[in-house]
Every structure is written in structure tokens, then in C-alpha cells.
Amino acid sequence: MQRGLTMDNPLLTKDISRLSSLFPELTEKQFTCLFMYCMGKGSKEIGEQMKIRDTTVRNYLQDLKEIFSLDRASDLRAIFLVRMLAPVEYHT
């Protein structure tokens, strides 16, 4: 049995939907990829859970770096954390 973060968990799906409102510039798939990446999942595992190829996941991560004007994918975690902690009015 697989443990940890899975996308078919109804509680997680509800949380992802709520959290995605902090990232209005992202599509649902981009946000899901960002969320899972920030939870420590690798491209292969993200791809398996999203039912997409790991190369597509890497493309999403590259797109996210461009959206946020970042050089490193690891900086996506900082963006995610800042959005989670900062007041909502700063995101719009």
C-alpha cells in the first residue's frame, strides 16, 4: 500500500482547491505540480500520481520557474511558503 500524499485523497483534494486560490495565475495542473513538488515529491512520483509523464512534470516545473522569474526549481518552495504565510491582499 502506498503511503503519504496521494491525489485521490478527498481531504487533500479539498485542501488543494482552497490553497490553489493563492495562485490565481496558475492552471489547476500547474498548481497541483507545484504543490506536490513543494511537498518533496520528485518528477516521476508526481507524474505517476497526476497520471502524466515525468517529462511533462519537468515541463510544468520549467513553466513555473518562468512564471515566477526564477532560475532554480528549488526556489519554487520559497514562493509557495511566502504565499502561504503572507496576507492574501499581497497576492492579487
PDB file of N, CA and C in Angstrom:
ATOM      1  N   MET A   1       0.840  -1.184   0.000  1.00  0.00           N
ATOM      2  CA  MET A   1       0.000   0.000   0.000  1.00  0.00           C
ATOM      3  C   MET A   1       0.884   1.245   0.000  1.00  0.00           C
ATOM      4  N   GLN A   2       0.500   2.215  -0.847  1.00  0.00           N
ATOM      5  CA  GLN A   2       1.263   3.465  -0.941  1.00  0.00           C
ATOM      6  C   GLN A   2       0.898   4.380   0.224  1.00  0.00           C
ATOM      7  N   ARG A   3       1.908   4.994   0.811  1.00  0.00           N
ATOM      8  CA  ARG A   3       1.690   5.907   1.927  1.00  0.00           C
ATOM      9  C   ARG A   3       1.979   7.328   1.499  1.00  0.00           C
ATOM     10  N   GLY A   4       1.487   8.261   2.282  1.00  0.00           N
ATOM     11  CA  GLY A   4       1.814   9.664   2.045  1.00  0.00           C
ATOM     12  C   GLY A   4       0.817  10.365   1.159  1.00  0.00           C
ATOM     13  N   LEU A   5       1.306  11.346   0.450  1.00  0.00           N
ATOM     14  CA  LEU A   5       0.494  12.230  -0.363  1.00  0.00           C
ATOM     15  C   LEU A   5      -0.006  11.526  -1.608  1.00  0.00           C
ATOM     16  N   THR A   6      -1.311  11.379  -1.734  1.00  0.00           N
ATOM     17  CA  THR A   6      -1.906  10.863  -2.956  1.00  0.00           C
ATOM     18  C   THR A   6      -3.030  11.792  -3.372  1.00  0.00           C
ATOM     19  N   MET A   7      -3.192  11.961  -4.669  1.00  0.00           N
ATOM     20  CA  MET A   7      -4.145  12.927  -5.186  1.00  0.00           C
ATOM     21  C   MET A   7      -5.586  12.448  -5.094  1.00  0.00           C
ATOM     22  N   ASP A   8      -5.819  11.168  -4.805  1.00  0.00           N
ATOM     23  CA  ASP A   8      -7.189  10.683  -4.700  1.00  0.00           C
ATOM     24  C   ASP A   8      -7.735  10.765  -3.275  1.00  0.00           C
ATOM     25  N   ASN A   9      -7.002  11.365  -2.380  1.00  0.00           N
ATOM     26  CA  ASN A   9      -7.443  11.579  -1.003  1.00  0.00           C
ATOM     27  C   ASN A   9      -8.408  12.764  -0.982  1.00  0.00           C
ATOM     28  N   PRO A  10      -9.699  12.569  -0.603  1.00  0.00           N
ATOM     29  CA  PRO A  10     -10.674  13.662  -0.653  1.00  0.00           C
ATOM     30  C   PRO A  10     -10.308  14.847   0.233  1.00  0.00           C
ATOM     31  N   LEU A  11      -9.688  14.602   1.378  1.00  0.00           N
ATOM     32  CA  LEU A  11      -9.290  15.711   2.244  1.00  0.00           C
ATOM     33  C   LEU A  11      -8.201  16.540   1.580  1.00  0.00           C
ATOM     34  N   LEU A  12      -7.261  15.873   0.955  1.00  0.00           N
ATOM     35  CA  LEU A  12      -6.186  16.570   0.267  1.00  0.00           C
ATOM     36  C   LEU A  12      -6.732  17.356  -0.912  1.00  0.00           C
ATOM     37  N   THR A  13      -7.671  16.770  -1.647  1.00  0.00           N
ATOM     38  CA  THR A  13      -8.267  17.454  -2.793  1.00  0.00           C
ATOM     39  C   THR A  13      -8.934  18.749  -2.350  1.00  0.00           C
ATOM     40  N   LYS A  14      -9.625  18.728  -1.220  1.00  0.00           N
ATOM     41  CA  LYS A  14     -10.272  19.927  -0.693  1.00  0.00           C
ATOM     42  C   LYS A  14      -9.219  20.975  -0.328  1.00  0.00           C
ATOM     43  N   ASP A  15      -8.151  20.566   0.331  1.00  0.00           N
ATOM     44  CA  ASP A  15      -7.083  21.496   0.706  1.00  0.00           C
ATOM     45  C   ASP A  15      -6.402  22.088  -0.521  1.00  0.00           C
ATOM     46  N   ILE A  16      -6.167  21.267  -1.522  1.00  0.00           N
ATOM     47  CA  ILE A  16      -5.523  21.759  -2.736  1.00  0.00           C
ATOM     48  C   ILE A  16      -6.409  22.799  -3.402  1.00  0.00           C
ATOM     49  N   SER A  17      -7.693  22.544  -3.445  1.00  0.00           N
ATOM     50  CA  SER A  17      -8.619  23.502  -4.046  1.00  0.00           C
ATOM     51  C   SER A  17      -8.572  24.835  -3.307  1.00  0.00           C
ATOM     52  N   ARG A  18      -8.552  24.792  -1.986  1.00  0.00           N
ATOM     53  CA  ARG A  18      -8.504  26.015  -1.177  1.00  0.00           C
ATOM     54  C   ARG A  18      -7.169  26.728  -1.366  1.00  0.00           C
ATOM     55  N   LEU A  19      -6.085  25.993  -1.337  1.00  0.00           N
ATOM     56  CA  LEU A  19      -4.760  26.587  -1.473  1.00  0.00           C
ATOM     57  C   LEU A  19      -4.510  27.146  -2.869  1.00  0.00           C
ATOM     58  N   SER A  20      -5.115  26.533  -3.872  1.00  0.00           N
ATOM     59  CA  SER A  20      -4.873  26.991  -5.240  1.00  0.00           C
ATOM     60  C   SER A  20      -5.366  28.417  -5.452  1.00  0.00           C
ATOM     61  N   SER A  21      -6.289  28.878  -4.623  1.00  0.00           N
ATOM     62  CA  SER A  21      -6.774  30.255  -4.748  1.00  0.00           C
ATOM     63  C   SER A  21      -5.664  31.266  -4.437  1.00  0.00           C
ATOM     64  N   LEU A  22      -4.597  30.830  -3.784  1.00  0.00           N
ATOM     65  CA  LEU A  22      -3.454  31.700  -3.509  1.00  0.00           C
ATOM     66  C   LEU A  22      -2.570  31.880  -4.745  1.00  0.00           C
ATOM     67  N   PHE A  23      -2.851  31.113  -5.794  1.00  0.00           N
ATOM     68  CA  PHE A  23      -2.056  31.144  -7.023  1.00  0.00           C
ATOM     69  C   PHE A  23      -2.978  31.297  -8.233  1.00  0.00           C
ATOM     70  N   PRO A  24      -3.684  32.424  -8.339  1.00  0.00           N
ATOM     71  CA  PRO A  24      -4.669  32.581  -9.425  1.00  0.00           C
ATOM     72  C   PRO A  24      -4.044  32.575 -10.821  1.00  0.00           C
ATOM     73  N   GLU A  25      -2.738  32.807 -10.911  1.00  0.00           N
ATOM     74  CA  GLU A  25      -2.078  32.838 -12.207  1.00  0.00           C
ATOM     75  C   GLU A  25      -1.761  31.454 -12.753  1.00  0.00           C
ATOM     76  N   LEU A  26      -1.998  30.406 -11.960  1.00  0.00           N
ATOM     77  CA  LEU A  26      -1.658  29.044 -12.365  1.00  0.00           C
ATOM     78  C   LEU A  26      -2.895  28.254 -12.763  1.00  0.00           C
ATOM     79  N   THR A  27      -2.696  27.320 -13.684  1.00  0.00           N
ATOM     80  CA  THR A  27      -3.762  26.375 -14.009  1.00  0.00           C
ATOM     81  C   THR A  27      -3.854  25.356 -12.872  1.00  0.00           C
ATOM     82  N   GLU A  28      -4.887  24.575 -12.882  1.00  0.00           N
ATOM     83  CA  GLU A  28      -5.049  23.550 -11.844  1.00  0.00           C
ATOM     84  C   GLU A  28      -3.886  22.560 -11.876  1.00  0.00           C
ATOM     85  N   LYS A  29      -3.493  22.141 -13.062  1.00  0.00           N
ATOM     86  CA  LYS A  29      -2.389  21.179 -13.175  1.00  0.00           C
ATOM     87  C   LYS A  29      -1.062  21.798 -12.750  1.00  0.00           C
ATOM     88  N   GLN A  30      -0.832  23.048 -13.114  1.00  0.00           N
ATOM     89  CA  GLN A  30       0.395  23.717 -12.685  1.00  0.00           C
ATOM     90  C   GLN A  30       0.438  23.802 -11.167  1.00  0.00           C
ATOM     91  N   PHE A  31      -0.701  24.168 -10.556  1.00  0.00           N
ATOM     92  CA  PHE A  31      -0.708  24.268  -9.104  1.00  0.00           C
ATOM     93  C   PHE A  31      -0.498  22.905  -8.453  1.00  0.00           C
ATOM     94  N   THR A  32      -1.158  21.887  -8.969  1.00  0.00           N
ATOM     95  CA  THR A  32      -1.011  20.542  -8.397  1.00  0.00           C
ATOM     96  C   THR A  32       0.443  20.093  -8.472  1.00  0.00           C
ATOM     97  N   CYS A  33       1.085  20.356  -9.587  1.00  0.00           N
ATOM     98  CA  CYS A  33       2.504  20.015  -9.741  1.00  0.00           C
ATOM     99  C   CYS A  33       3.349  20.797  -8.738  1.00  0.00           C
ATOM    100  N   LEU A  34       3.095  22.085  -8.614  1.00  0.00           N
ATOM    101  CA  LEU A  34       3.820  22.921  -7.652  1.00  0.00           C
ATOM    102  C   LEU A  34       3.622  22.398  -6.238  1.00  0.00           C
ATOM    103  N   PHE A  35       2.392  22.108  -5.870  1.00  0.00           N
ATOM    104  CA  PHE A  35       2.071  21.630  -4.523  1.00  0.00           C
ATOM    105  C   PHE A  35       2.843  20.349  -4.211  1.00  0.00           C
ATOM    106  N   MET A  36       2.771  19.393  -5.119  1.00  0.00           N
ATOM    107  CA  MET A  36       3.425  18.114  -4.876  1.00  0.00           C
ATOM    108  C   MET A  36       4.945  18.264  -4.838  1.00  0.00           C
ATOM    109  N   TYR A  37       5.485  19.114  -5.706  1.00  0.00           N
ATOM    110  CA  TYR A  37       6.927  19.379  -5.698  1.00  0.00           C
ATOM    111  C   TYR A  37       7.339  19.974  -4.356  1.00  0.00           C
ATOM    112  N   CYS A  38       6.532  20.898  -3.868  1.00  0.00           N
ATOM    113  CA  CYS A  38       6.843  21.547  -2.589  1.00  0.00           C
ATOM    114  C   CYS A  38       6.669  20.603  -1.403  1.00  0.00           C
ATOM    115  N   MET A  39       5.958  19.524  -1.597  1.00  0.00           N
ATOM    116  CA  MET A  39       5.812  18.512  -0.557  1.00  0.00           C
ATOM    117  C   MET A  39       6.918  17.463  -0.648  1.00  0.00           C
ATOM    118  N   GLY A  40       7.896  17.706  -1.534  1.00  0.00           N
ATOM    119  CA  GLY A  40       9.064  16.837  -1.618  1.00  0.00           C
ATOM    120  C   GLY A  40       8.978  15.710  -2.619  1.00  0.00           C
ATOM    121  N   LYS A  41       7.962  15.704  -3.443  1.00  0.00           N
ATOM    122  CA  LYS A  41       7.822  14.645  -4.441  1.00  0.00           C
ATOM    123  C   LYS A  41       8.697  14.940  -5.653  1.00  0.00           C
ATOM    124  N   GLY A  42       9.245  13.895  -6.238  1.00  0.00           N
ATOM    125  CA  GLY A  42      10.052  14.031  -7.441  1.00  0.00           C
ATOM    126  C   GLY A  42       9.196  13.973  -8.694  1.00  0.00           C
ATOM    127  N   SER A  43       9.797  14.277  -9.830  1.00  0.00           N
ATOM    128  CA  SER A  43       9.071  14.315 -11.104  1.00  0.00           C
ATOM    129  C   SER A  43       8.375  12.999 -11.425  1.00  0.00           C
ATOM    130  N   LYS A  44       9.062  11.904 -11.184  1.00  0.00           N
ATOM    131  CA  LYS A  44       8.480  10.600 -11.504  1.00  0.00           C
ATOM    132  C   LYS A  44       7.248  10.324 -10.648  1.00  0.00           C
ATOM    133  N   GLU A  45       7.356  10.565  -9.346  1.00  0.00           N
ATOM    134  CA  GLU A  45       6.224  10.317  -8.451  1.00  0.00           C
ATOM    135  C   GLU A  45       5.063  11.272  -8.730  1.00  0.00           C
ATOM    136  N   ILE A  46       5.380  12.530  -9.010  1.00  0.00           N
ATOM    137  CA  ILE A  46       4.329  13.490  -9.358  1.00  0.00           C
ATOM    138  C   ILE A  46       3.613  13.017 -10.624  1.00  0.00           C
ATOM    139  N   GLY A  47       4.390  12.615 -11.618  1.00  0.00           N
ATOM    140  CA  GLY A  47       3.804  12.122 -12.861  1.00  0.00           C
ATOM    141  C   GLY A  47       2.902  10.925 -12.654  1.00  0.00           C
ATOM    142  N   GLU A  48       3.337   9.990 -11.829  1.00  0.00           N
ATOM    143  CA  GLU A  48       2.517   8.810 -11.550  1.00  0.00           C
ATOM    144  C   GLU A  48       1.201   9.205 -10.896  1.00  0.00           C
ATOM    145  N   GLN A  49       1.252  10.122  -9.943  1.00  0.00           N
ATOM    146  CA  GLN A  49       0.033  10.492  -9.223  1.00  0.00           C
ATOM    147  C   GLN A  49      -0.887  11.379 -10.055  1.00  0.00           C
ATOM    148  N   MET A  50      -0.292  12.201 -10.933  1.00  0.00           N
ATOM    149  CA  MET A  50      -1.112  13.055 -11.792  1.00  0.00           C
ATOM    150  C   MET A  50      -1.500  12.342 -13.088  1.00  0.00           C
ATOM    151  N   LYS A  51      -0.947  11.143 -13.289  1.00  0.00           N
ATOM    152  CA  LYS A  51      -1.186  10.348 -14.488  1.00  0.00           C
ATOM    153  C   LYS A  51      -0.708  11.073 -15.753  1.00  0.00           C
ATOM    154  N   ILE A  52       0.505  11.636 -15.635  1.00  0.00           N
ATOM    155  CA  ILE A  52       1.175  12.274 -16.753  1.00  0.00           C
ATOM    156  C   ILE A  52       2.627  11.805 -16.765  1.00  0.00           C
ATOM    157  N   ARG A  53       3.326  12.041 -17.854  1.00  0.00           N
ATOM    158  CA  ARG A  53       4.735  11.624 -17.950  1.00  0.00           C
ATOM    159  C   ARG A  53       5.609  12.515 -17.079  1.00  0.00           C
ATOM    160  N   ASP A  54       6.706  11.961 -16.599  1.00  0.00           N
ATOM    161  CA  ASP A  54       7.614  12.761 -15.784  1.00  0.00           C
ATOM    162  C   ASP A  54       8.254  13.885 -16.601  1.00  0.00           C
ATOM    163  N   THR A  55       8.367  13.705 -17.921  1.00  0.00           N
ATOM    164  CA  THR A  55       8.867  14.804 -18.757  1.00  0.00           C
ATOM    165  C   THR A  55       7.871  15.965 -18.774  1.00  0.00           C
ATOM    166  N   THR A  56       6.581  15.652 -18.716  1.00  0.00           N
ATOM    167  CA  THR A  56       5.560  16.699 -18.642  1.00  0.00           C
ATOM    168  C   THR A  56       5.665  17.435 -17.315  1.00  0.00           C
ATOM    169  N   VAL A  57       5.926  16.706 -16.253  1.00  0.00           N
ATOM    170  CA  VAL A  57       6.125  17.329 -14.940  1.00  0.00           C
ATOM    171  C   VAL A  57       7.312  18.290 -15.011  1.00  0.00           C
ATOM    172  N   ARG A  58       8.399  17.859 -15.597  1.00  0.00           N
ATOM    173  CA  ARG A  58       9.567  18.734 -15.719  1.00  0.00           C
ATOM    174  C   ARG A  58       9.250  19.976 -16.549  1.00  0.00           C
ATOM    175  N   ASN A  59       8.415  19.797 -17.573  1.00  0.00           N
ATOM    176  CA  ASN A  59       7.987  20.958 -18.364  1.00  0.00           C
ATOM    177  C   ASN A  59       7.147  21.913 -17.514  1.00  0.00           C
ATOM    178  N   TYR A  60       6.260  21.368 -16.689  1.00  0.00           N
ATOM    179  CA  TYR A  60       5.465  22.204 -15.778  1.00  0.00           C
ATOM    180  C   TYR A  60       6.388  22.971 -14.828  1.00  0.00           C
ATOM    181  N   LEU A  61       7.378  22.290 -14.281  1.00  0.00           N
ATOM    182  CA  LEU A  61       8.305  22.956 -13.363  1.00  0.00           C
ATOM    183  C   LEU A  61       9.077  24.066 -14.074  1.00  0.00           C
ATOM    184  N   GLN A  62       9.467  23.819 -15.313  1.00  0.00           N
ATOM    185  CA  GLN A  62      10.146  24.859 -16.090  1.00  0.00           C
ATOM    186  C   GLN A  62       9.207  26.044 -16.323  1.00  0.00           C
ATOM    187  N   ASP A  63       7.953  25.757 -16.669  1.00  0.00           N
ATOM    188  CA  ASP A  63       6.964  26.826 -16.861  1.00  0.00           C
ATOM    189  C   ASP A  63       6.766  27.628 -15.578  1.00  0.00           C
ATOM    190  N   LEU A  64       6.718  26.931 -14.448  1.00  0.00           N
ATOM    191  CA  LEU A  64       6.546  27.610 -13.158  1.00  0.00           C
ATOM    192  C   LEU A  64       7.735  28.515 -12.856  1.00  0.00           C
ATOM    193  N   LYS A  65       8.929  28.058 -13.160  1.00  0.00           N
ATOM    194  CA  LYS A  65      10.112  28.903 -12.958  1.00  0.00           C
ATOM    195  C   LYS A  65      10.004  30.168 -13.805  1.00  0.00           C
ATOM    196  N   GLU A  66       9.522  30.033 -15.021  1.00  0.00           N
ATOM    197  CA  GLU A  66       9.363  31.199 -15.895  1.00  0.00           C
ATOM    198  C   GLU A  66       8.263  32.137 -15.379  1.00  0.00           C
ATOM    199  N   ILE A  67       7.148  31.576 -14.944  1.00  0.00           N
ATOM    200  CA  ILE A  67       6.049  32.392 -14.420  1.00  0.00           C
ATOM    201  C   ILE A  67       6.520  33.250 -13.253  1.00  0.00           C
ATOM    202  N   PHE A  68       7.323  32.664 -12.374  1.00  0.00           N
ATOM    203  CA  PHE A  68       7.777  33.372 -11.173  1.00  0.00           C
ATOM    204  C   PHE A  68       9.167  33.997 -11.343  1.00  0.00           C
ATOM    205  N   SER A  69       9.707  33.950 -12.556  1.00  0.00           N
ATOM    206  CA  SER A  69      11.022  34.528 -12.871  1.00  0.00           C
ATOM    207  C   SER A  69      12.124  33.982 -11.960  1.00  0.00           C
ATOM    208  N   LEU A  70      12.202  32.674 -11.904  1.00  0.00           N
ATOM    209  CA  LEU A  70      13.181  32.000 -11.057  1.00  0.00           C
ATOM    210  C   LEU A  70      14.208  31.259 -11.904  1.00  0.00           C
ATOM    211  N   ASP A  71      15.406  31.123 -11.373  1.00  0.00           N
ATOM    212  CA  ASP A  71      16.448  30.354 -12.045  1.00  0.00           C
ATOM    213  C   ASP A  71      16.463  28.895 -11.617  1.00  0.00           C
ATOM    214  N   ARG A  72      16.077  28.642 -10.364  1.00  0.00           N
ATOM    215  CA  ARG A  72      16.153  27.284  -9.810  1.00  0.00           C
ATOM    216  C   ARG A  72      14.767  26.791  -9.385  1.00  0.00           C
ATOM    217  N   ALA A  73      14.497  25.533  -9.675  1.00  0.00           N
ATOM    218  CA  ALA A  73      13.224  24.941  -9.273  1.00  0.00           C
ATOM    219  C   ALA A  73      13.086  24.928  -7.750  1.00  0.00           C
ATOM    220  N   SER A  74      14.200  24.806  -7.051  1.00  0.00           N
ATOM    221  CA  SER A  74      14.134  24.776  -5.583  1.00  0.00           C
ATOM    222  C   SER A  74      13.560  26.081  -5.018  1.00  0.00           C
ATOM    223  N   ASP A  75      13.689  27.179  -5.761  1.00  0.00           N
ATOM    224  CA  ASP A  75      13.122  28.449  -5.301  1.00  0.00           C
ATOM    225  C   ASP A  75      11.594  28.459  -5.340  1.00  0.00           C
ATOM    226  N   LEU A  76      11.008  27.510  -6.057  1.00  0.00           N
ATOM    227  CA  LEU A  76       9.548  27.403  -6.071  1.00  0.00           C
ATOM    228  C   LEU A  76       9.007  27.151  -4.665  1.00  0.00           C
ATOM    229  N   ARG A  77       9.771  26.426  -3.874  1.00  0.00           N
ATOM    230  CA  ARG A  77       9.337  26.148  -2.495  1.00  0.00           C
ATOM    231  C   ARG A  77       9.248  27.438  -1.682  1.00  0.00           C
ATOM    232  N   ALA A  78      10.174  28.359  -1.912  1.00  0.00           N
ATOM    233  CA  ALA A  78      10.144  29.645  -1.203  1.00  0.00           C
ATOM    234  C   ALA A  78       8.922  30.451  -1.626  1.00  0.00           C
ATOM    235  N   ILE A  79       8.624  30.465  -2.915  1.00  0.00           N
ATOM    236  CA  ILE A  79       7.436  31.173  -3.409  1.00  0.00           C
ATOM    237  C   ILE A  79       6.182  30.589  -2.764  1.00  0.00           C
ATOM    238  N   PHE A  80       6.114  29.265  -2.718  1.00  0.00           N
ATOM    239  CA  PHE A  80       4.957  28.595  -2.125  1.00  0.00           C
ATOM    240  C   PHE A  80       4.811  28.993  -0.656  1.00  0.00           C
ATOM    241  N   LEU A  81       5.908  28.962   0.076  1.00  0.00           N
ATOM    242  CA  LEU A  81       5.876  29.302   1.502  1.00  0.00           C
ATOM    243  C   LEU A  81       5.463  30.751   1.717  1.00  0.00           C
ATOM    244  N   VAL A  82       5.992  31.661   0.927  1.00  0.00           N
ATOM    245  CA  VAL A  82       5.644  33.074   1.073  1.00  0.00           C
ATOM    246  C   VAL A  82       4.152  33.280   0.827  1.00  0.00           C
ATOM    247  N   ARG A  83       3.618  32.643  -0.198  1.00  0.00           N
ATOM    248  CA  ARG A  83       2.183  32.782  -0.477  1.00  0.00           C
ATOM    249  C   ARG A  83       1.337  32.210   0.655  1.00  0.00           C
ATOM    250  N   MET A  84       1.824  31.143   1.270  1.00  0.00           N
ATOM    251  CA  MET A  84       1.078  30.519   2.365  1.00  0.00           C
ATOM    252  C   MET A  84       1.067  31.402   3.597  1.00  0.00           C
ATOM    253  N   LEU A  85       2.148  32.139   3.836  1.00  0.00           N
ATOM    254  CA  LEU A  85       2.302  32.906   5.066  1.00  0.00           C
ATOM    255  C   LEU A  85       1.882  34.368   4.950  1.00  0.00           C
ATOM    256  N   ALA A  86       1.939  34.919   3.749  1.00  0.00           N
ATOM    257  CA  ALA A  86       1.655  36.358   3.562  1.00  0.00           C
ATOM    258  C   ALA A  86       0.144  36.590   3.471  1.00  0.00           C
ATOM    259  N   PRO A  87      -0.306  37.764   3.871  1.00  0.00           N
ATOM    260  CA  PRO A  87      -1.733  38.098   3.737  1.00  0.00           C
ATOM    261  C   PRO A  87      -2.173  38.034   2.279  1.00  0.00           C
ATOM    262  N   VAL A  88      -3.418  37.631   2.076  1.00  0.00           N
ATOM    263  CA  VAL A  88      -3.960  37.414   0.734  1.00  0.00           C
ATOM    264  C   VAL A  88      -3.885  38.660  -0.134  1.00  0.00           C
ATOM    265  N   GLU A  89      -4.052  39.854   0.410  1.00  0.00           N
ATOM    266  CA  GLU A  89      -4.074  41.061  -0.413  1.00  0.00           C
ATOM    267  C   GLU A  89      -2.777  41.283  -1.176  1.00  0.00           C
ATOM    268  N   TYR A  90      -1.689  40.665  -0.757  1.00  0.00           N
ATOM    269  CA  TYR A  90      -0.427  40.810  -1.466  1.00  0.00           C
ATOM    270  C   TYR A  90      -0.342  39.937  -2.692  1.00  0.00           C
ATOM    271  N   HIS A  91      -1.269  39.014  -2.859  1.00  0.00           N
ATOM    272  CA  HIS A  91      -1.217  38.088  -3.985  1.00  0.00           C
ATOM    273  C   HIS A  91      -2.000  38.573  -5.176  1.00  0.00           C
ATOM    274  N   THR A  92      -2.843  39.555  -5.003  1.00  0.00           N
ATOM    275  CA  THR A  92      -3.705  39.979  -6.109  1.00  0.00           C
ATOM    276  C   THR A  92      -3.154  41.166  -6.836  1.00  0.00           C
TER     277      THR A  92
END
